[in-house]
PDB file of C-alpha atoms in Angstrom:
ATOM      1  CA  UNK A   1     -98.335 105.733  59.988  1.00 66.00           C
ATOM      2  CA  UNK A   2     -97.691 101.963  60.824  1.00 71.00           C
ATOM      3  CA  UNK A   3     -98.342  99.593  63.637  1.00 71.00           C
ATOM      4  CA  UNK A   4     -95.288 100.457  65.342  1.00 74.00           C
ATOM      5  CA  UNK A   5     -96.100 104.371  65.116  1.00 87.00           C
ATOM      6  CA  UNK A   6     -99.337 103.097  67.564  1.00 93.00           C
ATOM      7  CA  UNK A   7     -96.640 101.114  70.130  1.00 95.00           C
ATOM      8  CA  UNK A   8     -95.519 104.473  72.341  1.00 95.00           C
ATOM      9  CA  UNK A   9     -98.684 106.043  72.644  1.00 96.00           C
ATOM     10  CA  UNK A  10    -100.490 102.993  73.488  1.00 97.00           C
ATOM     11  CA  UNK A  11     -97.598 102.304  76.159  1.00 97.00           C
ATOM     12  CA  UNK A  12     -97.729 105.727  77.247  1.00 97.00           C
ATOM     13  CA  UNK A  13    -101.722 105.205  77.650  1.00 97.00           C
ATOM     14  CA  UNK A  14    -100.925 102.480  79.856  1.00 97.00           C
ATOM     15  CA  UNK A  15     -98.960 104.490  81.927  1.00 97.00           C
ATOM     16  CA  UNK A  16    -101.746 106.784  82.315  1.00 97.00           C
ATOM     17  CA  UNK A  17    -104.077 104.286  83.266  1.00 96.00           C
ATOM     18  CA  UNK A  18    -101.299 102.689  85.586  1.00 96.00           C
ATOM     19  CA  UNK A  19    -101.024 106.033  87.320  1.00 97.00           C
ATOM     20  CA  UNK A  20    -104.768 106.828  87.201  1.00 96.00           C
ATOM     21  CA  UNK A  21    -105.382 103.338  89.225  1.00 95.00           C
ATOM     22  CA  UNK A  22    -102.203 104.542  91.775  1.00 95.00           C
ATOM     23  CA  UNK A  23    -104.160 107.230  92.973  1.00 96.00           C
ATOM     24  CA  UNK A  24    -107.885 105.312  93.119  1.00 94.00           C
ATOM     25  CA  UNK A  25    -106.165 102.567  94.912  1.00 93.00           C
ATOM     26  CA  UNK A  26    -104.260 104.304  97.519  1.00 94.00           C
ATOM     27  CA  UNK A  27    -105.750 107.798  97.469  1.00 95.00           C
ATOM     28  CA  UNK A  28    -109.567 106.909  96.806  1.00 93.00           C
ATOM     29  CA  UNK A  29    -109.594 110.212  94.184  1.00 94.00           C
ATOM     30  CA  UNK A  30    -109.988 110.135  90.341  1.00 94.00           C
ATOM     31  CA  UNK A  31    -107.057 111.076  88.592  1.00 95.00           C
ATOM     32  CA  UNK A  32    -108.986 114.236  86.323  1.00 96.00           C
ATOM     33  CA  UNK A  33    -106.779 116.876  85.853  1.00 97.00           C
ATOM     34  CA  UNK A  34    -109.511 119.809  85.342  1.00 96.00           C
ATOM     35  CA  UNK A  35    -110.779 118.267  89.050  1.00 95.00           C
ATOM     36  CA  UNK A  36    -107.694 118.637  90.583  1.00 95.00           C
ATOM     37  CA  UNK A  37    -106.964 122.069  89.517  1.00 96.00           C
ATOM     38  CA  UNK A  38    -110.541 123.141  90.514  1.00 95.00           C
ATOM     39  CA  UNK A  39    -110.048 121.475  93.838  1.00 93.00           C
ATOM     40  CA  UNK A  40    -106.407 123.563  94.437  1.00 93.00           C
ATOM     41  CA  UNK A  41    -108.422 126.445  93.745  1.00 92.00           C
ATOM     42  CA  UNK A  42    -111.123 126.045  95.845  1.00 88.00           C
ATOM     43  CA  UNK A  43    -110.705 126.115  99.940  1.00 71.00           C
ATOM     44  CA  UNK A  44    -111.118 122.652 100.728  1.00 74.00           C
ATOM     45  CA  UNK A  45    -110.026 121.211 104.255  1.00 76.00           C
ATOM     46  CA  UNK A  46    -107.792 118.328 103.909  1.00 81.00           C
ATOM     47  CA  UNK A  47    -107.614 118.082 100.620  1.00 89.00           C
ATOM     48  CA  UNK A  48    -104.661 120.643 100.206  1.00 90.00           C
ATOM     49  CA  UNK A  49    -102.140 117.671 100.497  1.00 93.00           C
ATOM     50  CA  UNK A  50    -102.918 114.746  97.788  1.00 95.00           C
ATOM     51  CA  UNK A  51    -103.626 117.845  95.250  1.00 96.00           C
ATOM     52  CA  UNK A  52    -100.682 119.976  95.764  1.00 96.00           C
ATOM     53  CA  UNK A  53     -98.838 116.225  95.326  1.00 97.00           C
ATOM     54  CA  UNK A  54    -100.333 114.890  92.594  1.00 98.00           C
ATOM     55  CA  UNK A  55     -99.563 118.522  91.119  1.00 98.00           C
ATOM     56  CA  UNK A  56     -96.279 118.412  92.213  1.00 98.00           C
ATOM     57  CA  UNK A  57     -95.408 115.106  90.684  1.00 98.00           C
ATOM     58  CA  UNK A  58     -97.195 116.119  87.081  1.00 98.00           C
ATOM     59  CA  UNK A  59     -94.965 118.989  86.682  1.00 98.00           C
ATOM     60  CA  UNK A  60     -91.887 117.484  88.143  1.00 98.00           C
ATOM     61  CA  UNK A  61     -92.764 114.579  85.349  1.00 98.00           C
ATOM     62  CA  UNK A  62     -92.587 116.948  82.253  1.00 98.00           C
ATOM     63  CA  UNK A  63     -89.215 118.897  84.143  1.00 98.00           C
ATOM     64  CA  UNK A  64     -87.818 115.000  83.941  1.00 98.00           C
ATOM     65  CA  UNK A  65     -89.286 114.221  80.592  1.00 98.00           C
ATOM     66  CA  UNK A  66     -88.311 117.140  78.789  1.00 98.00           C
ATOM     67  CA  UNK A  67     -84.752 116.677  79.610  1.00 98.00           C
ATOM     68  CA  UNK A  68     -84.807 112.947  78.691  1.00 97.00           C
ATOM     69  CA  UNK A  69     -86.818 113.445  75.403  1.00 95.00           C
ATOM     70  CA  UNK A  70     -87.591 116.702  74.397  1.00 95.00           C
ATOM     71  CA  UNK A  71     -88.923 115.510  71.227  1.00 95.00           C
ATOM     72  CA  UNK A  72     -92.192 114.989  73.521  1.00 95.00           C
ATOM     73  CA  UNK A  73     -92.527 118.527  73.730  1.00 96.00           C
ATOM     74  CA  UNK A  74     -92.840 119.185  69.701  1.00 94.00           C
ATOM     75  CA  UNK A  75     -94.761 122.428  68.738  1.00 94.00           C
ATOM     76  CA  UNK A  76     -95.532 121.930  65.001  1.00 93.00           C
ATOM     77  CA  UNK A  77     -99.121 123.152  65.277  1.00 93.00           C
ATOM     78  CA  UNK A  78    -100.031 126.578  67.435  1.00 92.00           C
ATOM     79  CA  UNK A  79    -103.089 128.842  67.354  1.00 94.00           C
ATOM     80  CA  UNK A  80    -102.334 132.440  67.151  1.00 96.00           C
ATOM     81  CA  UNK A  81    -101.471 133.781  71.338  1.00 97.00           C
ATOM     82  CA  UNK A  82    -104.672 135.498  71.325  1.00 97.00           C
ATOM     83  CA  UNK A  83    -106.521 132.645  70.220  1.00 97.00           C
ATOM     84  CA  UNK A  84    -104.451 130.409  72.468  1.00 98.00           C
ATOM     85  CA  UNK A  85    -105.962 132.744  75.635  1.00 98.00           C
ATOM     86  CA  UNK A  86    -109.279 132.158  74.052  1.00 98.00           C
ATOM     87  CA  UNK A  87    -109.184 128.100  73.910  1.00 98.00           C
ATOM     88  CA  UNK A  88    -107.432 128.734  77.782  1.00 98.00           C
ATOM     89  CA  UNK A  89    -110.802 130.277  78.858  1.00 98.00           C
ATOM     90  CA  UNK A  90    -112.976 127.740  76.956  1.00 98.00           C
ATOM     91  CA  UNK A  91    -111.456 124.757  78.293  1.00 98.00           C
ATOM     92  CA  UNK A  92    -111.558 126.014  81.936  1.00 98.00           C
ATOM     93  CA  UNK A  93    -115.182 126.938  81.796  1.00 98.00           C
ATOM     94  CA  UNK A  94    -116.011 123.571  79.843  1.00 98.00           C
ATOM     95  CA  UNK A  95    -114.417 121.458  81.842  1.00 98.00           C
ATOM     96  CA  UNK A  96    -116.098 122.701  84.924  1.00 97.00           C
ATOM     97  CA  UNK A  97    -119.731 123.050  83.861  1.00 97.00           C
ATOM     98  CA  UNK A  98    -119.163 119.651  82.446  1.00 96.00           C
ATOM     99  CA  UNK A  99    -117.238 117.841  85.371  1.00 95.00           C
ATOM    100  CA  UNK A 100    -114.207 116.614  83.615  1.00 95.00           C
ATOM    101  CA  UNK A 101    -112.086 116.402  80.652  1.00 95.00           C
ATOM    102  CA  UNK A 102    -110.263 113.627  78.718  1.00 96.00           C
ATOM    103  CA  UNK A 103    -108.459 112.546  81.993  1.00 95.00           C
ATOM    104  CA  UNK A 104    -111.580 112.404  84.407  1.00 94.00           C
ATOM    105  CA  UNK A 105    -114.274 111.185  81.653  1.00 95.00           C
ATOM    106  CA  UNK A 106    -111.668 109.733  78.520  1.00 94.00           C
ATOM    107  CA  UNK A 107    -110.070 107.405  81.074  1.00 93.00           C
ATOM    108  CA  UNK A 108    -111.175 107.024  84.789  1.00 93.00           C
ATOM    109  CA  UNK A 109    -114.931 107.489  83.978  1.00 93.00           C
ATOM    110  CA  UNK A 110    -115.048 105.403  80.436  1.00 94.00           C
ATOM    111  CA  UNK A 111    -112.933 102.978  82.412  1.00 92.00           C
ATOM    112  CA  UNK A 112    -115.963 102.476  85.177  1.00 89.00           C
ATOM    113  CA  UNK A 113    -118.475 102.819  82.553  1.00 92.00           C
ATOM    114  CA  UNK A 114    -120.172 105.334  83.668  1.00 93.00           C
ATOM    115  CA  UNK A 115    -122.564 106.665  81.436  1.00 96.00           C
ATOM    116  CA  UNK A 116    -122.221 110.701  81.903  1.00 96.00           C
ATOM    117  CA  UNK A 117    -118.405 109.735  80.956  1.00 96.00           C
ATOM    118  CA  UNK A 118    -119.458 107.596  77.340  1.00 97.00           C
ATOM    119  CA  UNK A 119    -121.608 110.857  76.632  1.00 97.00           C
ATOM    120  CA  UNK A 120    -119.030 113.269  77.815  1.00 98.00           C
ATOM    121  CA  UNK A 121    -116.244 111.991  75.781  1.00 97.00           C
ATOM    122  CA  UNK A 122    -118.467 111.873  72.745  1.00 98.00           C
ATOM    123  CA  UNK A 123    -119.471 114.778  72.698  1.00 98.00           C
ATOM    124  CA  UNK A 124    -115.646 116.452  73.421  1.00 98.00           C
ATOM    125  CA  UNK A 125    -114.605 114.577  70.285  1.00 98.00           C
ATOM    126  CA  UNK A 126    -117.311 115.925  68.509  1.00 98.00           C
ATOM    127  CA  UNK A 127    -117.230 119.303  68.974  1.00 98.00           C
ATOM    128  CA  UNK A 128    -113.733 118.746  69.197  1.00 98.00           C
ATOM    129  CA  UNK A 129    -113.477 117.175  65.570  1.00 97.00           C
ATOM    130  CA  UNK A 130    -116.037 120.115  63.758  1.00 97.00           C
ATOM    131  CA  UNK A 131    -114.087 122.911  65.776  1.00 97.00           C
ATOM    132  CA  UNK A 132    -110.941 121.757  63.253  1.00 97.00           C
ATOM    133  CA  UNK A 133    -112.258 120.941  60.607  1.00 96.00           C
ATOM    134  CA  UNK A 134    -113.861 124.361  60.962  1.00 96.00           C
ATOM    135  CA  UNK A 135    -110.458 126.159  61.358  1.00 93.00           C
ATOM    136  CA  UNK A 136    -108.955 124.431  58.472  1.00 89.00           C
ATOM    137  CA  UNK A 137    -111.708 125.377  55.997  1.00 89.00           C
ATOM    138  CA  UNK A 138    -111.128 129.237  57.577  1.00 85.00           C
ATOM    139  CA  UNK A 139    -107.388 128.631  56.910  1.00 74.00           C
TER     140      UNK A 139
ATOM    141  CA  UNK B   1     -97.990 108.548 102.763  1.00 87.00           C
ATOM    142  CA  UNK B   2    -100.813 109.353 100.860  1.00 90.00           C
ATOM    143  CA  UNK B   3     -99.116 112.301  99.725  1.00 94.00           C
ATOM    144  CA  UNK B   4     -96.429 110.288  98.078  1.00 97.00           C
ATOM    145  CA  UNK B   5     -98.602 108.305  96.297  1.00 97.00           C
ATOM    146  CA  UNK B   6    -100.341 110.908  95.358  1.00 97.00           C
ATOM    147  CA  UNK B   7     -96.930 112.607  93.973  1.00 98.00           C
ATOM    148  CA  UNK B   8     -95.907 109.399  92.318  1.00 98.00           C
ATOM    149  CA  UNK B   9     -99.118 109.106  90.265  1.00 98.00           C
ATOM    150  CA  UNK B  10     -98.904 112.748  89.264  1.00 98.00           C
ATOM    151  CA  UNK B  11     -95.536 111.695  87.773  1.00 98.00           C
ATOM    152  CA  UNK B  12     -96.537 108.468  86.184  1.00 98.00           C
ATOM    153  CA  UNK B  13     -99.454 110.381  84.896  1.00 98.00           C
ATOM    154  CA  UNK B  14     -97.234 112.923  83.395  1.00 98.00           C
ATOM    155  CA  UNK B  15     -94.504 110.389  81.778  1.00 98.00           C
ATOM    156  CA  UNK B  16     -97.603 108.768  80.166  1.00 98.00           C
ATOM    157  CA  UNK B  17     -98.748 111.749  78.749  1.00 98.00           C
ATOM    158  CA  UNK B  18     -95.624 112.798  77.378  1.00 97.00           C
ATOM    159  CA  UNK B  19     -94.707 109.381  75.830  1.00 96.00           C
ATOM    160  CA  UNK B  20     -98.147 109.014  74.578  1.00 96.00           C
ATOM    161  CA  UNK B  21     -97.594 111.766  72.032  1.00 95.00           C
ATOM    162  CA  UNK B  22    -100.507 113.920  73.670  1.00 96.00           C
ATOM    163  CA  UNK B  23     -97.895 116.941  74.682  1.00 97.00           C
ATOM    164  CA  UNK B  24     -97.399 117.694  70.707  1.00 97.00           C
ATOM    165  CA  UNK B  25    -100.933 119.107  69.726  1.00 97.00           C
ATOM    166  CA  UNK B  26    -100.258 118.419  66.864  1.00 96.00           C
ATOM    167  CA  UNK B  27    -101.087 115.099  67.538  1.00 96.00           C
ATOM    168  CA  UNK B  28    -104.501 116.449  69.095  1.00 97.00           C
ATOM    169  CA  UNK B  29    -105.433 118.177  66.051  1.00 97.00           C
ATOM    170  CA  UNK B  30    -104.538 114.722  63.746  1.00 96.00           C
ATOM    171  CA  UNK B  31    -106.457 113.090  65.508  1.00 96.00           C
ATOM    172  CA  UNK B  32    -109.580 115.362  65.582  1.00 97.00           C
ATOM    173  CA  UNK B  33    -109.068 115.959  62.151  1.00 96.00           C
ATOM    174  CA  UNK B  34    -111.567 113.241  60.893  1.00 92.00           C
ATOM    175  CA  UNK B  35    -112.022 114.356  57.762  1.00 87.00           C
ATOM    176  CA  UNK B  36    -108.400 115.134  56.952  1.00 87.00           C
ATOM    177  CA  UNK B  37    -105.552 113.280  57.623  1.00 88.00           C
ATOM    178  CA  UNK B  38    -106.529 111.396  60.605  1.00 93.00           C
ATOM    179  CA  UNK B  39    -103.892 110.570  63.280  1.00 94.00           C
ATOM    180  CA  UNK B  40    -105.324 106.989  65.336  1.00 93.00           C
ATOM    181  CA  UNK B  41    -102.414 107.782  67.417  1.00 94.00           C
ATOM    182  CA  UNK B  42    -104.310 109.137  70.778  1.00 94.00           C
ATOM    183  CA  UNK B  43    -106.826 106.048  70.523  1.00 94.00           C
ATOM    184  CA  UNK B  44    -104.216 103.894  70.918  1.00 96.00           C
ATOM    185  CA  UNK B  45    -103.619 106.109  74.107  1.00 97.00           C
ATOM    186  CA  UNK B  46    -106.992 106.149  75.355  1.00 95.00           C
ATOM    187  CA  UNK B  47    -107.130 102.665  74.429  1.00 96.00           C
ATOM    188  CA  UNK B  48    -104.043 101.766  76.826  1.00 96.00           C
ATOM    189  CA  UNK B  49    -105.385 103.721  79.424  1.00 96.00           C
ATOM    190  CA  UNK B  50    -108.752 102.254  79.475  1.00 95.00           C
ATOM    191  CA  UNK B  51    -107.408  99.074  79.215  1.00 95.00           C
ATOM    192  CA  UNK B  52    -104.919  99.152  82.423  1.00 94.00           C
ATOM    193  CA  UNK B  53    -107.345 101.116  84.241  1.00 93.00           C
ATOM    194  CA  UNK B  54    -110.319  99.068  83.833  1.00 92.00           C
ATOM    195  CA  UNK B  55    -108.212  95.884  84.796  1.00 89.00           C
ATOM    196  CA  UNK B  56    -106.979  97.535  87.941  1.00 84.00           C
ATOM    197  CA  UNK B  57    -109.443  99.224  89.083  1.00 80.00           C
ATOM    198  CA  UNK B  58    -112.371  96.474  89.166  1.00 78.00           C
ATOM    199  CA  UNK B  59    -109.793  95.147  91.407  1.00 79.00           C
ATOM    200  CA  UNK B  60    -108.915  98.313  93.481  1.00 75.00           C
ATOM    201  CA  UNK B  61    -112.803  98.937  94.235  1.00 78.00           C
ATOM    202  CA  UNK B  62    -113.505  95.715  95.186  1.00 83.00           C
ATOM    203  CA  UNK B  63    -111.803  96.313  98.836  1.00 85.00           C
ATOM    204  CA  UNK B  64    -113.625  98.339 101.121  1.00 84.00           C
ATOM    205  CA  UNK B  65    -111.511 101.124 101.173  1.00 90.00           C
ATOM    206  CA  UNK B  66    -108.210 102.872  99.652  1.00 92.00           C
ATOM    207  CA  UNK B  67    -105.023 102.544 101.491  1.00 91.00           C
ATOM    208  CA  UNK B  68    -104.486 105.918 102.459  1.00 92.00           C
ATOM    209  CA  UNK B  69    -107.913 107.343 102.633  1.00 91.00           C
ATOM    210  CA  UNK B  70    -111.318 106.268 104.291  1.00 89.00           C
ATOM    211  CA  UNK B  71    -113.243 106.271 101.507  1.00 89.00           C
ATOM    212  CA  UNK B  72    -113.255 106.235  97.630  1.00 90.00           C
ATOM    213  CA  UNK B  73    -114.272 109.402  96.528  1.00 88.00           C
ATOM    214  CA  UNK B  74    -116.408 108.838  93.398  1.00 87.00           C
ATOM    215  CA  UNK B  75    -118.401 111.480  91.942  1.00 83.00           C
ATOM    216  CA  UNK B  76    -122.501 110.605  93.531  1.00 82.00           C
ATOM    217  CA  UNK B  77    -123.606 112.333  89.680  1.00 85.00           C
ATOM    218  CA  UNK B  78    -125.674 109.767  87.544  1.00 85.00           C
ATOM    219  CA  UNK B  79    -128.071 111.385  85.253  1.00 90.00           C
ATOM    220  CA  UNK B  80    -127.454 112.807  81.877  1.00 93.00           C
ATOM    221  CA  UNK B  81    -127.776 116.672  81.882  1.00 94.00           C
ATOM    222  CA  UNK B  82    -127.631 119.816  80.182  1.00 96.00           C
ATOM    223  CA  UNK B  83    -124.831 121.058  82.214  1.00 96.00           C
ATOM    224  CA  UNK B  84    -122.710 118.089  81.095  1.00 97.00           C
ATOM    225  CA  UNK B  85    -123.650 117.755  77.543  1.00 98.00           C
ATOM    226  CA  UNK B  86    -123.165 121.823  77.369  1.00 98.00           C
ATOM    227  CA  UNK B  87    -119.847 121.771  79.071  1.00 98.00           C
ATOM    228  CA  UNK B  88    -118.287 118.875  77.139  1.00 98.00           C
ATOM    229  CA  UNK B  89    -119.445 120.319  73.844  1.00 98.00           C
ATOM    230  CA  UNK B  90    -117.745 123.698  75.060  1.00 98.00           C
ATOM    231  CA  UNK B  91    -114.654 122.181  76.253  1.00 98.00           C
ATOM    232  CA  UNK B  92    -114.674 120.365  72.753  1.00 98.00           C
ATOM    233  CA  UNK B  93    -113.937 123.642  71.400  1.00 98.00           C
ATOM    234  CA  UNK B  94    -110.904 124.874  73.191  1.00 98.00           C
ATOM    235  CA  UNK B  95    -109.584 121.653  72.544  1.00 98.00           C
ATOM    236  CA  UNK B  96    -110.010 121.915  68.714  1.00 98.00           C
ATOM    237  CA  UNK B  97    -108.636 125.115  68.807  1.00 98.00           C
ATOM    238  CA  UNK B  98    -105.453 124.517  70.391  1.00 98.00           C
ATOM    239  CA  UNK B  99    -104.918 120.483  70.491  1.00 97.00           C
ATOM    240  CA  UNK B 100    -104.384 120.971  74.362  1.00 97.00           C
ATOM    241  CA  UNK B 101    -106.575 119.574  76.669  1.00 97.00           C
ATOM    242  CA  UNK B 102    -105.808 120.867  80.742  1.00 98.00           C
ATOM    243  CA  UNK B 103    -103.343 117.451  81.755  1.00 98.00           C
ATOM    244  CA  UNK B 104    -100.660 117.914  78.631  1.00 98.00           C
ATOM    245  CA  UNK B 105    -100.753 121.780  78.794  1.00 98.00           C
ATOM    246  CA  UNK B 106     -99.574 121.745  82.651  1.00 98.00           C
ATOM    247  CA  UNK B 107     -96.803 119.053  81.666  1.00 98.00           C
ATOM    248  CA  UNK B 108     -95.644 120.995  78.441  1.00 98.00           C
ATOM    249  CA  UNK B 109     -95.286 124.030  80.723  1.00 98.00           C
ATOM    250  CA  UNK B 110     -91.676 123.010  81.307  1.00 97.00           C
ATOM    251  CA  UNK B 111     -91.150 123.337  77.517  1.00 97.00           C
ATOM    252  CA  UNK B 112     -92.363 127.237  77.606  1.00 96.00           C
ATOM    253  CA  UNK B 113     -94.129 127.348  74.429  1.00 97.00           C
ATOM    254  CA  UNK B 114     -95.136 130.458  74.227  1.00 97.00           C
ATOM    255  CA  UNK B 115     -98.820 129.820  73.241  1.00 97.00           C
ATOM    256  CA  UNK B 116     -99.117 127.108  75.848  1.00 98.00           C
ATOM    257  CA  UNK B 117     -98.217 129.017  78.774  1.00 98.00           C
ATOM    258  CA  UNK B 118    -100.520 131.802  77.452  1.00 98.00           C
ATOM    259  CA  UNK B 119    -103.163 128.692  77.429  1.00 98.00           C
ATOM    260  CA  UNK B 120    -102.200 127.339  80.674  1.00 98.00           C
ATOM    261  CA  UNK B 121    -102.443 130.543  82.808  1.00 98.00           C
ATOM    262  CA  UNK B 122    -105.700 131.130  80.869  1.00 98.00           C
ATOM    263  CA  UNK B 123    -107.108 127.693  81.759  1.00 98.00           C
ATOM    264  CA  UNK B 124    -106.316 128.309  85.237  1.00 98.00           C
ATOM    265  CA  UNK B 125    -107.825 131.671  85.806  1.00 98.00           C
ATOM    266  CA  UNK B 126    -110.651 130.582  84.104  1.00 98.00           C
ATOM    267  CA  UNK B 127    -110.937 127.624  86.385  1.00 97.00           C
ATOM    268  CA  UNK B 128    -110.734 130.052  89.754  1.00 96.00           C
ATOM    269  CA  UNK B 129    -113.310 132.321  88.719  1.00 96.00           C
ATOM    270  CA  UNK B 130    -115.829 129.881  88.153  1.00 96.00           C
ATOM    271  CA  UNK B 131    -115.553 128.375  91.007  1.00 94.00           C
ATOM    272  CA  UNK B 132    -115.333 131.477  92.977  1.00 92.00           C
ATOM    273  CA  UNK B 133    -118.325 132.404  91.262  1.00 93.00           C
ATOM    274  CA  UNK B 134    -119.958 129.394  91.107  1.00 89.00           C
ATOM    275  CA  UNK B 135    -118.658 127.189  93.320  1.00 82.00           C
ATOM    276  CA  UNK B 136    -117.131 123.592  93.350  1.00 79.00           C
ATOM    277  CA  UNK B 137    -119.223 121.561  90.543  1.00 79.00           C
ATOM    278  CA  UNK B 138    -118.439 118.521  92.013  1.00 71.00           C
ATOM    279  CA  UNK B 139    -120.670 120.034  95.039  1.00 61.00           C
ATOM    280  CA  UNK B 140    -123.993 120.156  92.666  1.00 50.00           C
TER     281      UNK B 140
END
């Protein structure tokens, strides 16, 4: 790991936050993925169109990256498929009792310091950080 | 309009995810592993984000309203709760376990991973039932 390992992913962050300020600017909404699919899900009137877009354009963005750099798309670490389905069902449940995940609370909420956001992010790390070190002493 | 800008940040969002490293959970896991070898890579991506977001959107909320909507839509939630604390902690988990968290595991969906789609299609079901259950939690 050196400095320059850090360069992409902090450009890539900036992208994020880029396209995270392109939808509060024009679109008045909080880029949080876990939101977004909730708010697909759920019958909302009006709504139907800035979702299914900002959808739209997130998977239409991997299609586009994964044919210009596939390398992005590196598997070296898997759970088993059964334990994949499990971490599925944990992550949607979390991220809705909990009102976001590391897009809605790690960048739009940290980024208007809001305090449920600080505390959410935490605590995601956290539990986050003991669940592997947990698997790794069960490996 | 608003639906294209919509569209375009969905794809800037997903280009930034993929550069970023954060579709390889790998990655994830290195970096949660804090007491292994620890990967700093995804705070240099949060770190970016925060960065341009924080210097934008000051900016951005400082006008009355969006461009293509009449109002911001921030969440009205303020207070510190259970709910939060428990559902962070919980979503903590499934991110340990599988070093996907829900934005990378819709963009690696193109890839067809095996276990990711399994994850994806789990995430989302999950997702619908609780709100059909439970409703919208952005509505609490």
């Amino acid at each position: 790991m050196t400095l320059s390992d850090l360069v992409l992913p902090a450009i890539g962050g900036v992208l994020i936050g880029t396209a995270a300020t392109v939808l509060l600017m024009m679109n008045g909404r909080v880029a949080g993925i876990s939101g977004i699919v909730g708010g697909l899900l759920t019958e909302q009137k009006g709504q139907r169109g800035w979702l299914g877009s900002f959808l739209g354009g997130l998977l239409l963005g991997g299609v586009a990256m994964y044919l210009v750099r596939p390398s992005a798309f590196t598997v070296e670490y898997a759970p088993s498929l059964p334990l994949a389905i499990v971490a599925g069902l944990i992550v949607g449940v979390g991220t809705q009792l909990g009102n976001g995940c590391t897009s809605g609370h790690g960048v739009c909420g940290i980024s208007r310091f809001s305090t449920r956001s600080i505390v959410a992010t935490i605590t995601f790390i956290a539990t986050g950080a003991i669940t592997v070190a947990l698997m790794r002493s069960l490996r | 309009m608003g639906n294209v800008t919509a569209f375009i940040a969905g794809l800037l969002f997903a280009v930034g995810l993929a550069l970023a490293g954060m579709t390889q959970p790998a990655k994830i896991i290195g970096f949660l592993d804090f007491f292994g070898r620890w990967d700093p890579s995804l705070m240099a991506v949060m770190a970016g984000a925060i960065a341009a977001h924080v210097f934008f959107a000051r900016r951005a909320l400082r006008v009355e309203r969006p461009l293509f909507a009449e109002r911001f839509d921030l969440t009205p939630l303020r207070h510190l709760d259970a709910r939060l604390i428990a559902g962070s902690a919980i979503f903590g988990v499934g991110w340990g376990i599988s070093g996907l968290c829900p934005g990378p595991a819709l963009v690696a969906l193109v890839a067809r991973t095996p276990t990711t789609v399994a994850f994806a299609a789990a995430m989302v079901a999950a997702i619908a039932v609780y709100r059909a259950v439970l409703g919208d939690p952005a509505a609490a």
